[in-house]
Coordinates of C-alpha atoms in Angstrom, one line a residue:
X1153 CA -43.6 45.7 -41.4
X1154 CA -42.6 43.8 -38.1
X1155 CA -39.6 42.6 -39.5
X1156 CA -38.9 46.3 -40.1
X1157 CA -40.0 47.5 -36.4
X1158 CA -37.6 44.4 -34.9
X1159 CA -34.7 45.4 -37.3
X1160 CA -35.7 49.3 -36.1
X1161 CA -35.4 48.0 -32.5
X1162 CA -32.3 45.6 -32.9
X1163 CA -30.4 48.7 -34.5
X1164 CA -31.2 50.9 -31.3
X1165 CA -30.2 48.2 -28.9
X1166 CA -27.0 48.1 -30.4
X1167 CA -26.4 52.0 -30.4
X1168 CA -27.4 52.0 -27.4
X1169 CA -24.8 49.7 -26.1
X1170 CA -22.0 51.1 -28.0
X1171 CA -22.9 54.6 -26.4
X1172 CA -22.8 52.9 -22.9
X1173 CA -19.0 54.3 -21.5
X1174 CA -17.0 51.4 -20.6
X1175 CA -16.3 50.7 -16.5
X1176 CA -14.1 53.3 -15.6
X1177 CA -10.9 52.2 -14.3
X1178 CA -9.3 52.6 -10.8
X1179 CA -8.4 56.2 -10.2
X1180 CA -5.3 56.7 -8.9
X1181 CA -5.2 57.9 -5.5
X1182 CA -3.3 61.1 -4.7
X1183 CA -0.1 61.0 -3.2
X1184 CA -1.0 62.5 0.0
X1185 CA -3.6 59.6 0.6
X1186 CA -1.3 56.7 -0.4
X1187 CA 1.5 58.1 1.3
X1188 CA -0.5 58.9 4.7
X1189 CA -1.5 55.4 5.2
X1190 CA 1.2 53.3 3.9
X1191 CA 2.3 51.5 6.8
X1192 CA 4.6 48.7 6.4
X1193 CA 5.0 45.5 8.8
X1194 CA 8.9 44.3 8.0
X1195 CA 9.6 40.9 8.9
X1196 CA 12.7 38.5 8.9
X1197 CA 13.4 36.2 6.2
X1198 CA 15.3 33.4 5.6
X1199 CA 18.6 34.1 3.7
X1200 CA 19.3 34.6 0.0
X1201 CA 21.3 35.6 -2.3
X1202 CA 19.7 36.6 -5.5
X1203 CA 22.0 36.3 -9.0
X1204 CA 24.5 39.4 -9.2
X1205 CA 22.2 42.4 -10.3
X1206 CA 24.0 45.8 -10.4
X1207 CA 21.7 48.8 -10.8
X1208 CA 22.3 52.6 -10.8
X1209 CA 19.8 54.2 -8.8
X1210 CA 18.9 57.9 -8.6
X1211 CA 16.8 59.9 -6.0
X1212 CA 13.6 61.5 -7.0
X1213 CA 12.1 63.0 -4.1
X1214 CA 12.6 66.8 -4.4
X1215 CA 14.6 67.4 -1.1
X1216 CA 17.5 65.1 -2.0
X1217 CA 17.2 65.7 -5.9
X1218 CA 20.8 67.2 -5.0
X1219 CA 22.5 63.9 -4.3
X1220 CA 24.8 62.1 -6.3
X1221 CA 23.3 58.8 -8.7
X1222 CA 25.3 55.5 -7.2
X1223 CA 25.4 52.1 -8.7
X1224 CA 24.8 49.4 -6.2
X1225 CA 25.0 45.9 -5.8
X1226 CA 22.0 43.8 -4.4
X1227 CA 23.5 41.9 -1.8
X1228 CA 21.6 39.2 0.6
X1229 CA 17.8 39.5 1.3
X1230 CA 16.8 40.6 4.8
X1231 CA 13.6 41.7 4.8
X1232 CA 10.0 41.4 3.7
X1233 CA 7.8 44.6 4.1
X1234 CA 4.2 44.2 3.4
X1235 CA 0.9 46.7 4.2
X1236 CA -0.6 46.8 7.4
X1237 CA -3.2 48.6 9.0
X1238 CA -3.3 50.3 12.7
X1239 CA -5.0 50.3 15.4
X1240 CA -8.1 49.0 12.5
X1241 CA -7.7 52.3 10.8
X1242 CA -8.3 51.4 7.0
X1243 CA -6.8 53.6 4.6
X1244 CA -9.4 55.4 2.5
X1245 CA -10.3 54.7 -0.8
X1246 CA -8.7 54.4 -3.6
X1247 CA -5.7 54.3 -2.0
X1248 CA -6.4 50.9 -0.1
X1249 CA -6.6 49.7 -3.3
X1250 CA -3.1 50.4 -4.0
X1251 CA -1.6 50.4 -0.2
X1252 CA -2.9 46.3 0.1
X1253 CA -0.8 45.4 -2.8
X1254 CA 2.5 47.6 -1.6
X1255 CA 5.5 44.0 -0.9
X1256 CA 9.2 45.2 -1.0
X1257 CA 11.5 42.8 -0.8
X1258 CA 14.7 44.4 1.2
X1259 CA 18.2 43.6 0.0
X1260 CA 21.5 44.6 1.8
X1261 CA 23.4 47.2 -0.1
X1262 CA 26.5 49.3 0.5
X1263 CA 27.4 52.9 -1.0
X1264 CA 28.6 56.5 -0.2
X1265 CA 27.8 58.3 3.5
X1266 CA 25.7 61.3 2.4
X1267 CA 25.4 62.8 6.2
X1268 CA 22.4 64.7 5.2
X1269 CA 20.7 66.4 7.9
X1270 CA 16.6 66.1 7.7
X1271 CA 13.5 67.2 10.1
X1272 CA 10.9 65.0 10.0
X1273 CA 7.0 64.7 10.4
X1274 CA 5.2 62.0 10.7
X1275 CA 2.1 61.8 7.6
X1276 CA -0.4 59.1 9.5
X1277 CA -3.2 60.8 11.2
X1278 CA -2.4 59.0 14.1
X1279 CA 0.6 59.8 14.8
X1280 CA 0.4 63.7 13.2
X1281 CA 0.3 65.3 16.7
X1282 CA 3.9 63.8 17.2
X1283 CA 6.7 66.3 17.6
X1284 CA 9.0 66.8 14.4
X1285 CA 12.3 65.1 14.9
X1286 CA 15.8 66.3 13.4
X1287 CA 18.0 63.3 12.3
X1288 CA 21.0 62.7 9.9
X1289 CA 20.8 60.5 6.7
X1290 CA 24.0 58.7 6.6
X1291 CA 25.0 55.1 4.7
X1292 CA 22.7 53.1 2.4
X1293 CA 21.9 49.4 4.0
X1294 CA 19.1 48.5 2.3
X1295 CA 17.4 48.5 -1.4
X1296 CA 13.7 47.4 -1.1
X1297 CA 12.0 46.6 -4.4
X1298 CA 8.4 45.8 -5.2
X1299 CA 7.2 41.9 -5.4
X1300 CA 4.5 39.9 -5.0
X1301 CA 3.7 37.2 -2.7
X1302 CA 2.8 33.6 -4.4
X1303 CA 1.9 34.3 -8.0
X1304 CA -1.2 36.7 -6.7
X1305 CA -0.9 39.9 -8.9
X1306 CA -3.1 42.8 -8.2
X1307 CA -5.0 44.4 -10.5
X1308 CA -3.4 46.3 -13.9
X1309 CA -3.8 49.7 -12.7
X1310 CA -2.6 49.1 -9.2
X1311 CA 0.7 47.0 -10.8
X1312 CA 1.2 49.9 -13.2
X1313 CA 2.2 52.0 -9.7
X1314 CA 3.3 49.6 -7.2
X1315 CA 5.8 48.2 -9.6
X1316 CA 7.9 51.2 -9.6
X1317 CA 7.9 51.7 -5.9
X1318 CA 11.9 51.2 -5.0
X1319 CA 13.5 52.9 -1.9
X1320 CA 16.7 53.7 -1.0
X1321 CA 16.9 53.1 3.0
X1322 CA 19.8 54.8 4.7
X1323 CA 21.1 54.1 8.2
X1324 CA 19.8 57.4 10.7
X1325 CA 20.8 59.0 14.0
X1326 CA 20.1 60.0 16.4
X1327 CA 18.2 56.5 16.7
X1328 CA 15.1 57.9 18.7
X1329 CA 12.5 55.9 20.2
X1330 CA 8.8 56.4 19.2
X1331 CA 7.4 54.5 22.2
X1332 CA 3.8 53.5 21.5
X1333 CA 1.9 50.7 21.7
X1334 CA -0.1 49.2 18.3
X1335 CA -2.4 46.9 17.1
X1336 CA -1.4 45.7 13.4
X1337 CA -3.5 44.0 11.0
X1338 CA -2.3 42.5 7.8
X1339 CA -4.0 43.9 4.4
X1340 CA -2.4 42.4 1.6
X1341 CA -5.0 39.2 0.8
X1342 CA -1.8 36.5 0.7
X1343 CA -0.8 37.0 4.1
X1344 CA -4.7 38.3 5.5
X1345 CA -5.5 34.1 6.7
X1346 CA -2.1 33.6 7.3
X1347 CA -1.2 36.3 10.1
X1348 CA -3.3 37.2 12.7
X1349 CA -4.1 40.9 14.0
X1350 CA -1.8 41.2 16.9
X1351 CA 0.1 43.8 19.0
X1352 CA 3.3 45.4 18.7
X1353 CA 5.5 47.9 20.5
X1354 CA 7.3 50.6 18.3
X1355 CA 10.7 51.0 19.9
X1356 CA 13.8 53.0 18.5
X1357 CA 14.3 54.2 14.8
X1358 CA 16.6 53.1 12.4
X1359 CA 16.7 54.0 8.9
X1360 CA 15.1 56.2 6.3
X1361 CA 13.7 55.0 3.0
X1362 CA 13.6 57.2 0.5
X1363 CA 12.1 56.2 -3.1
X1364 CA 15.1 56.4 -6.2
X1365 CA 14.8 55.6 -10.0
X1366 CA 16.2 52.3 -11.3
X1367 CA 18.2 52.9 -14.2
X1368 CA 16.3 51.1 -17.5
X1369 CA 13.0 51.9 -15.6
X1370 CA 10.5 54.7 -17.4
X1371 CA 8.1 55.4 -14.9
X1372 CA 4.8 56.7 -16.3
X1373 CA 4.6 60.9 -15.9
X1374 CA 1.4 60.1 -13.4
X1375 CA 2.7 57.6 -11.6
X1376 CA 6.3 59.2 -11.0
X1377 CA 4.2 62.1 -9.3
X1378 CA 3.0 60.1 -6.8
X1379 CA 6.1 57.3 -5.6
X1380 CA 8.5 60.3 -5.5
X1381 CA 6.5 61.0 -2.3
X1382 CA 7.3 57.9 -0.8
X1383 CA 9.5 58.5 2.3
X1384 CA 9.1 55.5 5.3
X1385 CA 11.2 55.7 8.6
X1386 CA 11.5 52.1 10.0
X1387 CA 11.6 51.8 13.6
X1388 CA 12.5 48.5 15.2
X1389 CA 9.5 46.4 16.4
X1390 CA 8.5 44.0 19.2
X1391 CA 5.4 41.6 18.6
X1392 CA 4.1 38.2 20.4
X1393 CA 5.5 35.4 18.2
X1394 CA 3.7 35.2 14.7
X1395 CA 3.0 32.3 12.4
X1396 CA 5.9 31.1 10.2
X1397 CA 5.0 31.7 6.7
X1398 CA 6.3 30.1 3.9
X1399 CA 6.1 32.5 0.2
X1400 CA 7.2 32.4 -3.1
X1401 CA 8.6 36.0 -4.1
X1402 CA 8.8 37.3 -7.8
X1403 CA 10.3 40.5 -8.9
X1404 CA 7.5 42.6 -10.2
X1405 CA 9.6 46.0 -11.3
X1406 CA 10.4 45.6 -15.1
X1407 CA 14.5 46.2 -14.0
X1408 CA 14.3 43.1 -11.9
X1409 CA 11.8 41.4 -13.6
X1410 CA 14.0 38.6 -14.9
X1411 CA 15.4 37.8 -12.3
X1412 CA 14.0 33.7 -10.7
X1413 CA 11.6 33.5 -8.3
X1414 CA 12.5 33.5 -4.5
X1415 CA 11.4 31.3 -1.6
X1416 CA 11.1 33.2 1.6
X1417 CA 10.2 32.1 5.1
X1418 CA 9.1 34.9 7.6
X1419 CA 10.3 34.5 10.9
X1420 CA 9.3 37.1 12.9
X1421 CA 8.4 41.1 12.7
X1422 CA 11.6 42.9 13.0
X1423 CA 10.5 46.9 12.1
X1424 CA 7.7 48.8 11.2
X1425 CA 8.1 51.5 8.3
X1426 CA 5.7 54.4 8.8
X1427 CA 5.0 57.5 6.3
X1428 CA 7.0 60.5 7.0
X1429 CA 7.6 64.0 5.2
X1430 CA 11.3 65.9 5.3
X1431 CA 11.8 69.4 5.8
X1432 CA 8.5 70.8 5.8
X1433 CA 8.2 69.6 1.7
X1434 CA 4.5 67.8 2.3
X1435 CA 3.3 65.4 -0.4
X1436 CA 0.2 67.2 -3.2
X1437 CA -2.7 66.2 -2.8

């Protein structure tokens, strides 16, 4: 009889456990939240010239869905962009969990003058109260693509969005100054130790990145709905000298993926890429 009461109980136990739902994973976050507080620190790096990669790239955003596909060439690496916060404002949950992980590696490219005229709004609560600005969209200079920093990979959910996060960044005018005066803190956790929170003074703008489509790159339906919404205008930067930093890079978007890993040493904040919306056309969420 006990044997039959402790088989009873070991056979409820188990049911028990196999009706326990597994730990849900990491929503995503809508793209009104990840795009509001995705803030990007760009900073100088030392030269490089990655192994000829020639991509066709497409826009995806719905306000310049009319222009043309192109096939560019990744030229030299200029830049490395990676999350910060401002003035200690943290972006909200769950997008900070996506937002810390956010690298993009900047390469020089070259391609048609679009002279596409676009008013802008700025999507950061702090800055929402600024005054819409008109500006034209002219020559690509720049493909940034998503890495990460010294073999640290985020979680799989977070990977599964930031690795499809590739903009387009065109050359602007009239190259406006924004004028105010930050505090930035670092959030990805490669570069948190590394980089200390310090101050910076956003000066004039200079380009517009806007996110594309690699060619060869299938973007998950739920995922597409929220990068399309990525639109950053970069506005030069002065800081107090920083650290140098010394990084291994490796291509994390599955187009790129086989290309080597990079070395990269930051030298020095250069621009700060802030969220912005175009024409009015305001990300869901």
């Amino acid at each position: 009889m006990l044997r039959r009461l402790i088989s009873i109980a070991v056979a409820l136990l188990a049911l028990a456990f196999l009706c326990v739902p597994p730990a849900s994973a990491l929503a995503l976050p809508t793209p009104k939240d990840l795009t509001a507080f995705l803030d990007l620190e760009c900073f100088k790096t030392s030269p490089y010239q990655p192994p000829a990669a020639t991509l066709t790239l497409r826009h995806i955003n719905p306000v310049l869905g009319n222009l043309p596909i192109e096939t560019v060439t990744l030229g030299q690496r200029e830049q490395l962009c990676v999350p910060v916060a401002k003035n200690n404002q943290l972006p909200p949950s769950p997008a900070l969990d996506f937002i810390r992980f956010i690298d993009l590696a900047c390469y020089k490219i070259s391609g048609t003058t679009v002279s596409t005229g676009l008013v802008l709004s700025h999507l950061n609560p702090l800055f929402q109260s600024l005054p819409r600005t008109q500006i034209f969209m002219n020559t690509p200079q720049q493909l940034c693509v998503p890495v990460i920093k010294n073999n640290v990979f985020p979680p799989a959910e977070v990977l599964s969005l930031v690795r499809h996060i590739d903009l387009k960044c065109y050359g602007i005018t009239p190259n406006t100054p924004l004028n105010q005066q930050l505090s930035l803190r670092q959030l990805n956790p490669v570069l948190t130790p590394m980089i200390p929170t310090h101050g910076a003074q956003v000066l004039n703008a200079r380009q517009l990145c806007v996110p594309v489509q690699k060619a060869g790159d299938v973007i998950p339906d739920e995922v597409f709905k929220i990068v399309r919404w990525i639109d950053l205008e970069k506005f030069d930067l002065a800081t107090p000298a920083l650290p140098a930093v010394s990084l291994t890079l490796r291509h994390i978007n599955p187009v790129l993926a086989g290309l080597p890993p990079e070395q990269a040493v930051l030298s020095g904040a250069s621009q700060l890429a802030l969220p912005v919306a175009k024409n009015g056309n305001f990300p869901p969420g």
